[in-house]
């Protein structure tokens, strides 16, 4: 399953290529609580088809009604700032939830207000260029001149917050997040499935024919080369994660070392605390690693939820991957920060961060 933004843009391109009228809605500002963050996008076709989301559903329903009616009748529809020329106008702004009654009507949380910019009939060629850049692993900033609706695509190297200064609307889109899983066992099937519906492109590597023979998850690339070679060829970047699930040092260790030498946002391996300690000792003894060089290697992986079965373990691992991806501090990360800021006598370094105790892990 694609990254949601890529799905929205690809679907919008399909509609425009077919000659259908369509709009692109972007959340540019929120006040109080809001269902979707700034930068969220959705696309709406003249047929009433919609992809993506800007709220919990009520605002989408209103936009569908107003846009479909405007296309059908071409008559006045001056509601919530949307004028009669909605199908062909330059970008328009619309606010929802300005009053308590309207917030309740559109299902917004108490006090919630959001502002959208609506772009009408985006250029199909520029949409294709954007989608292809994302598919090739590039990050792109899409810049719209609000007064005219003209669009420019700029390559960028790092994500940035949405810009809306009244003249320019700039939204940065990144390529799909990718997950490389080493080992094609039962746990991998559950984790790969969860990663797919979380928007990751998933690749599984296992040179063992007996494990590959029973693989049954559609939409996942299955490779047969040695894992360390696959990691090198994978072109791991900041939107990639690498997870070893075989319990076999011959397959896991070299691949993990390759992954640690990349910008992967998450590198981890399955196993108990004892297995994790043995892995660290092995890598230090035989591969000239240090505690510092292995600091990014996560294990035992997963957020503690008392999981015992493969599907529950997959849930705990996926939750941790998403937390790291989204920049949510985890107890073990705070413990690492605490350890780095502890003096030799065991007292806390006053320059270090405050830290909480870690919950037990498998």
Short mmCIF file of C-alpha atoms in Angstrom, two decimals:
data_model
loop_
_atom_site.label_atom_id
_atom_site.label_comp_id
_atom_site.label_asym_id
_atom_site.label_seq_id
_atom_site.Cartn_x
_atom_site.Cartn_y
_atom_site.Cartn_z
CA UNK A 1 0.00 0.00 0.00
CA UNK A 2 1.34 3.41 -0.99
CA UNK A 3 2.06 6.37 1.21
CA UNK A 4 -1.29 8.19 1.52
CA UNK A 5 0.01 11.43 -0.05
CA UNK A 6 1.35 9.49 -3.04
CA UNK A 7 -1.99 7.71 -3.40
CA UNK A 8 -3.85 11.04 -3.37
CA UNK A 9 -1.54 12.62 -5.94
CA UNK A 10 -1.53 9.54 -8.19
CA UNK A 11 -5.32 9.28 -8.12
CA UNK A 12 -5.69 13.00 -8.80
CA UNK A 13 -3.34 12.66 -11.77
CA UNK A 14 -5.49 9.81 -13.11
CA UNK A 15 -8.64 11.91 -12.93
CA UNK A 16 -7.02 14.88 -14.65
CA UNK A 17 -5.49 12.67 -17.36
CA UNK A 18 -9.00 11.40 -18.09
CA UNK A 19 -10.16 14.99 -18.54
CA UNK A 20 -12.22 15.09 -15.35
CA UNK A 21 -12.50 18.19 -13.21
CA UNK A 22 -10.97 17.79 -9.77
CA UNK A 23 -9.65 19.75 -6.83
CA UNK A 24 -6.78 19.36 -4.38
CA UNK A 25 -7.53 20.43 -0.79
CA UNK A 26 -4.68 21.17 1.64
CA UNK A 27 -5.00 21.82 5.38
CA UNK A 28 -3.03 25.04 5.85
CA UNK A 29 -4.01 26.17 9.33
CA UNK A 30 -5.68 24.77 12.44
CA UNK A 31 -6.88 26.28 15.70
CA UNK A 32 -7.55 24.27 18.81
CA UNK A 33 -8.13 20.57 18.22
CA UNK A 34 -8.33 19.34 14.64
CA UNK A 35 -8.76 15.87 13.13
CA UNK A 36 -5.90 16.19 10.62
CA UNK A 37 -2.56 18.03 10.85
CA UNK A 38 -1.38 20.93 8.71
CA UNK A 39 -0.15 19.68 5.34
CA UNK A 40 -2.76 16.92 5.03
CA UNK A 41 -4.26 16.64 1.54
CA UNK A 42 -7.27 15.15 -0.18
CA UNK A 43 -8.47 15.12 -3.78
CA UNK A 44 -12.05 15.37 -4.98
CA UNK A 45 -13.34 14.48 -8.45
CA UNK A 46 -16.36 16.01 -10.17
CA UNK A 47 -18.00 12.58 -9.94
CA UNK A 48 -17.95 12.86 -6.15
CA UNK A 49 -15.10 10.35 -5.71
CA UNK A 50 -12.67 11.35 -2.96
CA UNK A 51 -9.27 10.14 -1.82
CA UNK A 52 -7.36 11.30 1.25
CA UNK A 53 -8.76 13.18 4.21
CA UNK A 54 -8.85 16.62 5.80
CA UNK A 55 -11.18 15.78 8.70
CA UNK A 56 -13.13 12.95 10.21
CA UNK A 57 -15.52 12.89 7.24
CA UNK A 58 -18.11 15.66 7.69
CA UNK A 59 -16.05 18.32 5.94
CA UNK A 60 -15.37 15.92 3.08
CA UNK A 61 -19.12 15.35 2.78
CA UNK A 62 -19.74 19.10 2.59
CA UNK A 63 -17.03 19.62 -0.03
CA UNK A 64 -18.38 16.73 -2.12
CA UNK A 65 -21.87 18.21 -1.99
CA UNK A 66 -20.79 21.75 -2.85
CA UNK A 67 -18.31 20.78 -5.55
CA UNK A 68 -20.60 18.23 -7.22
CA UNK A 69 -23.50 20.68 -7.21
CA UNK A 70 -21.34 23.45 -8.64
CA UNK A 71 -20.16 21.19 -11.44
CA UNK A 72 -23.67 19.99 -12.19
CA UNK A 73 -25.48 23.29 -12.16
CA UNK A 74 -22.68 25.86 -12.60
CA UNK A 75 -24.89 28.02 -10.42
CA UNK A 76 -24.16 30.05 -7.33
CA UNK A 77 -22.99 28.11 -4.28
CA UNK A 78 -21.71 30.80 -1.99
CA UNK A 79 -21.29 28.62 1.11
CA UNK A 80 -18.33 28.73 3.50
CA UNK A 81 -16.44 31.03 1.16
CA UNK A 82 -16.85 28.81 -1.92
CA UNK A 83 -18.20 30.88 -4.81
CA UNK A 84 -20.20 29.89 -7.89
CA UNK A 85 -17.06 29.53 -10.01
CA UNK A 86 -15.57 26.82 -7.78
CA UNK A 87 -14.84 24.38 -10.65
CA UNK A 88 -12.56 26.78 -12.56
CA UNK A 89 -11.40 29.51 -10.20
CA UNK A 90 -7.95 30.29 -8.89
CA UNK A 91 -7.12 28.78 -5.45
CA UNK A 92 -9.69 29.57 -2.79
CA UNK A 93 -9.58 29.52 1.00
CA UNK A 94 -12.31 28.07 3.15
CA UNK A 95 -12.65 27.81 6.94
CA UNK A 96 -14.69 25.30 8.90
CA UNK A 97 -15.63 25.44 12.56
CA UNK A 98 -15.52 29.22 12.94
CA UNK A 99 -18.48 29.09 15.32
CA UNK A 100 -19.39 26.51 17.97
CA UNK A 101 -22.50 25.56 15.98
CA UNK A 102 -20.48 25.03 12.80
CA UNK A 103 -17.81 23.07 14.65
CA UNK A 104 -20.54 20.78 15.97
CA UNK A 105 -22.17 20.52 12.55
CA UNK A 106 -18.94 19.42 10.88
CA UNK A 107 -17.90 17.06 13.63
CA UNK A 108 -14.87 19.06 14.71
CA UNK A 109 -13.59 18.68 18.29
CA UNK A 110 -14.64 21.35 20.77
CA UNK A 111 -13.05 24.62 19.70
CA UNK A 112 -11.57 23.07 16.56
CA UNK A 113 -11.20 25.18 13.43
CA UNK A 114 -9.32 24.45 10.23
CA UNK A 115 -8.53 26.37 7.06
CA UNK A 116 -8.17 24.76 3.66
CA UNK A 117 -6.72 25.95 0.37
CA UNK A 118 -8.59 24.49 -2.61
CA UNK A 119 -6.74 24.20 -5.94
CA UNK A 120 -8.90 23.49 -8.96
CA UNK A 121 -8.02 21.29 -11.93
CA UNK A 122 -4.28 20.87 -11.20
CA UNK A 123 -2.08 20.39 -14.24
CA UNK A 124 -1.80 16.67 -15.10
CA UNK A 125 1.79 16.93 -16.41
CA UNK A 126 3.03 18.52 -13.19
CA UNK A 127 1.18 15.93 -11.12
CA UNK A 128 2.87 13.16 -13.11
CA UNK A 129 6.29 14.76 -12.63
CA UNK A 130 5.66 14.97 -8.88
CA UNK A 131 4.47 11.36 -8.58
CA UNK A 132 7.40 10.07 -10.64
CA UNK A 133 9.90 12.01 -8.51
CA UNK A 134 8.42 10.51 -5.35
CA UNK A 135 8.45 7.02 -6.89
CA UNK A 136 12.16 7.48 -7.65
CA UNK A 137 12.89 8.26 -4.00
CA UNK A 138 13.19 12.04 -4.25
CA UNK A 139 11.76 14.64 -1.89
CA UNK A 140 9.90 17.48 -3.59
CA UNK A 141 8.43 20.80 -2.51
CA UNK A 142 5.29 21.75 -4.42
CA UNK A 143 4.92 25.56 -4.53
CA UNK A 144 1.63 27.18 -5.56
CA UNK A 145 1.22 30.90 -6.26
CA UNK A 146 -2.14 31.51 -4.64
CA UNK A 147 -3.03 34.53 -6.79
CA UNK A 148 -2.68 32.67 -10.09
CA UNK A 149 -2.69 28.98 -9.21
CA UNK A 150 0.59 28.36 -11.06
CA UNK A 151 2.69 25.54 -9.61
CA UNK A 152 6.44 24.93 -9.39
CA UNK A 153 8.22 21.76 -8.24
CA UNK A 154 11.50 22.11 -6.37
CA UNK A 155 13.78 19.25 -5.28
CA UNK A 156 14.67 19.40 -1.58
CA UNK A 157 16.84 17.27 0.68
CA UNK A 158 14.96 17.50 3.96
CA UNK A 159 11.31 17.76 5.05
CA UNK A 160 10.04 21.15 6.15
CA UNK A 161 6.79 22.49 7.63
CA UNK A 162 4.10 23.72 5.27
CA UNK A 163 4.54 27.35 4.19
CA UNK A 164 1.49 29.57 3.67
CA UNK A 165 2.35 33.27 3.71
CA UNK A 166 -0.73 34.40 1.78
CA UNK A 167 1.14 34.51 -1.52
CA UNK A 168 2.85 31.11 -1.72
CA UNK A 169 1.62 27.72 -0.53
CA UNK A 170 4.55 25.28 -0.27
CA UNK A 171 4.00 21.68 0.80
CA UNK A 172 6.86 19.17 0.95
CA UNK A 173 6.22 15.60 -0.15
CA UNK A 174 8.55 12.70 0.50
CA UNK A 175 8.85 9.28 -1.12
CA UNK A 176 7.31 6.22 0.43
CA UNK A 177 8.68 4.92 3.69
CA UNK A 178 10.34 1.57 3.11
CA UNK A 179 10.78 -1.46 5.34
CA UNK A 180 13.33 -4.22 4.70
CA UNK A 181 12.64 -7.40 6.67
CA UNK A 182 15.24 -10.15 6.96
CA UNK A 183 13.62 -13.56 7.23
CA UNK A 184 10.35 -14.81 5.73
CA UNK A 185 8.85 -16.54 8.75
CA UNK A 186 5.40 -16.26 10.31
CA UNK A 187 6.19 -13.13 12.32
CA UNK A 188 7.40 -11.46 9.14
CA UNK A 189 4.05 -12.14 7.44
CA UNK A 190 2.16 -10.30 10.19
CA UNK A 191 4.64 -7.42 10.37
CA UNK A 192 4.75 -7.02 6.58
CA UNK A 193 0.95 -6.89 6.43
CA UNK A 194 0.81 -4.19 9.11
CA UNK A 195 3.56 -2.21 7.41
CA UNK A 196 1.69 -2.31 4.10
CA UNK A 197 -1.51 -0.84 5.51
CA UNK A 198 0.62 1.72 7.40
CA UNK A 199 1.87 3.02 4.04
CA UNK A 200 5.29 1.33 3.85
CA UNK A 201 6.73 -0.30 0.76
CA UNK A 202 7.89 -3.67 2.10
CA UNK A 203 10.73 -5.90 0.93
CA UNK A 204 11.51 -9.28 2.48
CA UNK A 205 14.86 -11.01 2.08
CA UNK A 206 15.48 -14.67 2.83
CA UNK A 207 17.99 -16.94 1.06
CA UNK A 208 16.42 -20.02 2.72
CA UNK A 209 14.17 -21.79 0.24
CA UNK A 210 12.20 -23.62 2.94
CA UNK A 211 10.99 -20.29 4.38
CA UNK A 212 10.32 -18.61 1.04
CA UNK A 213 8.23 -21.52 -0.18
CA UNK A 214 5.33 -20.70 2.15
CA UNK A 215 5.44 -16.92 1.74
CA UNK A 216 1.93 -15.64 1.04
CA UNK A 217 1.74 -11.85 1.46
CA UNK A 218 0.84 -10.05 -1.80
CA UNK A 219 2.35 -6.66 -2.50
CA UNK A 220 5.72 -7.50 -0.90
CA UNK A 221 8.95 -7.85 -2.88
CA UNK A 222 10.64 -11.17 -1.98
CA UNK A 223 14.40 -11.39 -2.54
CA UNK A 224 16.67 -14.43 -2.32
CA UNK A 225 20.15 -12.88 -2.06
CA UNK A 226 22.21 -12.80 1.13
CA UNK A 227 20.84 -10.12 3.47
CA UNK A 228 24.01 -8.01 3.69
CA UNK A 229 24.11 -7.78 -0.12
CA UNK A 230 20.43 -6.81 -0.17
CA UNK A 231 21.01 -4.05 2.40
CA UNK A 232 23.84 -2.62 0.29
CA UNK A 233 21.70 -2.67 -2.86
CA UNK A 234 18.61 -1.32 -1.09
CA UNK A 235 19.97 2.25 -1.03
CA UNK A 236 18.80 2.72 2.54
CA UNK A 237 17.89 6.33 3.36
CA UNK A 238 16.26 8.33 6.16
CA UNK A 239 12.85 6.98 5.21
CA UNK A 240 13.93 3.35 5.48
CA UNK A 241 13.99 0.83 8.32
CA UNK A 242 15.78 -2.53 8.50
CA UNK A 243 14.60 -5.30 10.84
CA UNK A 244 16.22 -8.71 11.30
CA UNK A 245 13.81 -11.48 12.24
CA UNK A 246 15.66 -14.77 11.62
CA UNK A 247 17.42 -15.37 14.96
CA UNK A 248 20.30 -16.63 12.79
CA UNK A 249 23.59 -14.71 13.25
CA UNK A 250 24.81 -15.88 9.84
CA UNK A 251 21.96 -13.97 8.22
CA UNK A 252 21.35 -11.14 10.66
CA UNK A 253 24.74 -9.90 11.83
CA UNK A 254 26.35 -8.70 8.61
CA UNK A 255 23.07 -7.22 7.40
CA UNK A 256 22.68 -5.26 10.64
CA UNK A 257 26.22 -3.94 10.36
CA UNK A 258 25.49 -2.76 6.82
CA UNK A 259 22.26 -1.11 8.00
CA UNK A 260 23.99 0.68 10.88
CA UNK A 261 26.27 2.32 8.34
CA UNK A 262 23.29 4.01 6.65
CA UNK A 263 20.80 6.78 7.45
CA UNK A 264 18.02 4.30 8.28
CA UNK A 265 15.67 5.79 10.86
CA UNK A 266 15.26 2.39 12.53
CA UNK A 267 17.55 -0.66 12.72
CA UNK A 268 16.55 -3.54 14.97
CA UNK A 269 16.63 -7.27 15.56
CA UNK A 270 14.27 -9.74 17.21
CA UNK A 271 15.38 -11.67 20.30
CA UNK A 272 15.39 -11.73 24.07
CA UNK A 273 17.53 -9.49 26.24
CA UNK A 274 20.04 -12.31 26.54
CA UNK A 275 20.16 -12.78 22.76
CA UNK A 276 20.53 -9.05 22.29
CA UNK A 277 23.44 -8.90 24.73
CA UNK A 278 25.07 -11.87 22.98
CA UNK A 279 24.65 -10.13 19.62
CA UNK A 280 26.36 -6.98 20.89
CA UNK A 281 29.21 -9.01 22.39
CA UNK A 282 29.62 -10.93 19.13
CA UNK A 283 29.72 -7.82 16.99
CA UNK A 284 32.21 -6.15 19.31
CA UNK A 285 34.49 -9.21 19.48
CA UNK A 286 34.48 -10.27 15.83
CA UNK A 287 33.63 -7.10 13.88
CA UNK A 288 35.52 -4.39 15.77
CA UNK A 289 32.34 -2.66 16.89
CA UNK A 290 31.98 -0.60 20.06
CA UNK A 291 29.12 0.17 22.40
CA UNK A 292 28.89 3.58 20.73
CA UNK A 293 28.79 2.20 17.18
CA UNK A 294 25.98 -0.19 18.20
CA UNK A 295 23.94 2.42 20.06
CA UNK A 296 21.46 2.69 17.17
CA UNK A 297 20.82 -1.05 17.07
CA UNK A 298 17.45 -1.66 18.70
CA UNK A 299 16.77 -4.82 20.62
CA UNK A 300 14.77 -6.41 22.00
CA UNK A 301 12.51 -4.68 19.50
CA UNK A 302 8.91 -3.72 20.16
CA UNK A 303 6.98 -1.72 22.73
CA UNK A 304 6.15 -3.76 25.81
CA UNK A 305 2.51 -4.89 25.66
CA UNK A 306 2.92 -8.35 27.15
CA UNK A 307 2.88 -9.86 23.68
CA UNK A 308 3.44 -13.61 23.29
CA UNK A 309 1.99 -14.62 19.91
CA UNK A 310 3.42 -13.67 16.48
CA UNK A 311 0.59 -11.23 15.63
CA UNK A 312 0.87 -9.49 19.02
CA UNK A 313 4.65 -9.28 18.70
CA UNK A 314 4.19 -7.78 15.23
CA UNK A 315 1.84 -5.15 16.72
CA UNK A 316 4.45 -4.20 19.33
CA UNK A 317 7.22 -3.94 16.70
CA UNK A 318 5.08 -1.90 14.30
CA UNK A 319 4.09 0.44 17.12
CA UNK A 320 7.74 1.09 17.95
CA UNK A 321 8.67 1.65 14.29
CA UNK A 322 5.84 4.18 13.90
CA UNK A 323 6.77 5.93 17.15
CA UNK A 324 10.38 6.35 15.99
CA UNK A 325 9.22 7.45 12.54
CA UNK A 326 6.92 10.06 14.10
CA UNK A 327 9.53 11.30 16.57
CA UNK A 328 7.71 10.09 19.69
CA UNK A 329 10.10 9.58 22.65
CA UNK A 330 10.16 6.01 23.94
CA UNK A 331 11.23 4.88 27.42
CA UNK A 332 14.31 3.06 26.13
CA UNK A 333 15.43 6.15 24.20
CA UNK A 334 15.15 8.21 27.35
CA UNK A 335 17.15 5.56 29.19
CA UNK A 336 19.91 5.82 26.60
CA UNK A 337 19.91 9.59 26.94
CA UNK A 338 20.04 9.19 30.71
CA UNK A 339 23.01 6.80 30.47
CA UNK A 340 24.89 9.22 28.25
CA UNK A 341 24.36 11.95 30.82
CA UNK A 342 25.34 10.01 33.94
CA UNK A 343 28.64 10.75 35.70
CA UNK A 344 31.20 8.06 36.52
CA UNK A 345 30.11 7.95 40.18
CA UNK A 346 26.55 7.18 39.10
CA UNK A 347 25.13 10.62 39.84
CA UNK A 348 23.16 12.46 37.21
CA UNK A 349 24.94 14.93 34.99
CA UNK A 350 23.16 18.25 35.69
CA UNK A 351 23.47 19.14 32.01
CA UNK A 352 21.60 16.00 30.92
CA UNK A 353 17.89 15.54 30.35
CA UNK A 354 15.35 14.36 32.88
CA UNK A 355 14.47 10.74 32.24
CA UNK A 356 11.88 8.24 33.36
CA UNK A 357 12.36 4.58 34.17
CA UNK A 358 11.85 2.08 31.38
CA UNK A 359 9.05 -0.44 31.40
CA UNK A 360 10.17 -4.07 31.08
CA UNK A 361 10.63 -5.52 27.61
CA UNK A 362 10.55 -9.05 26.35
#
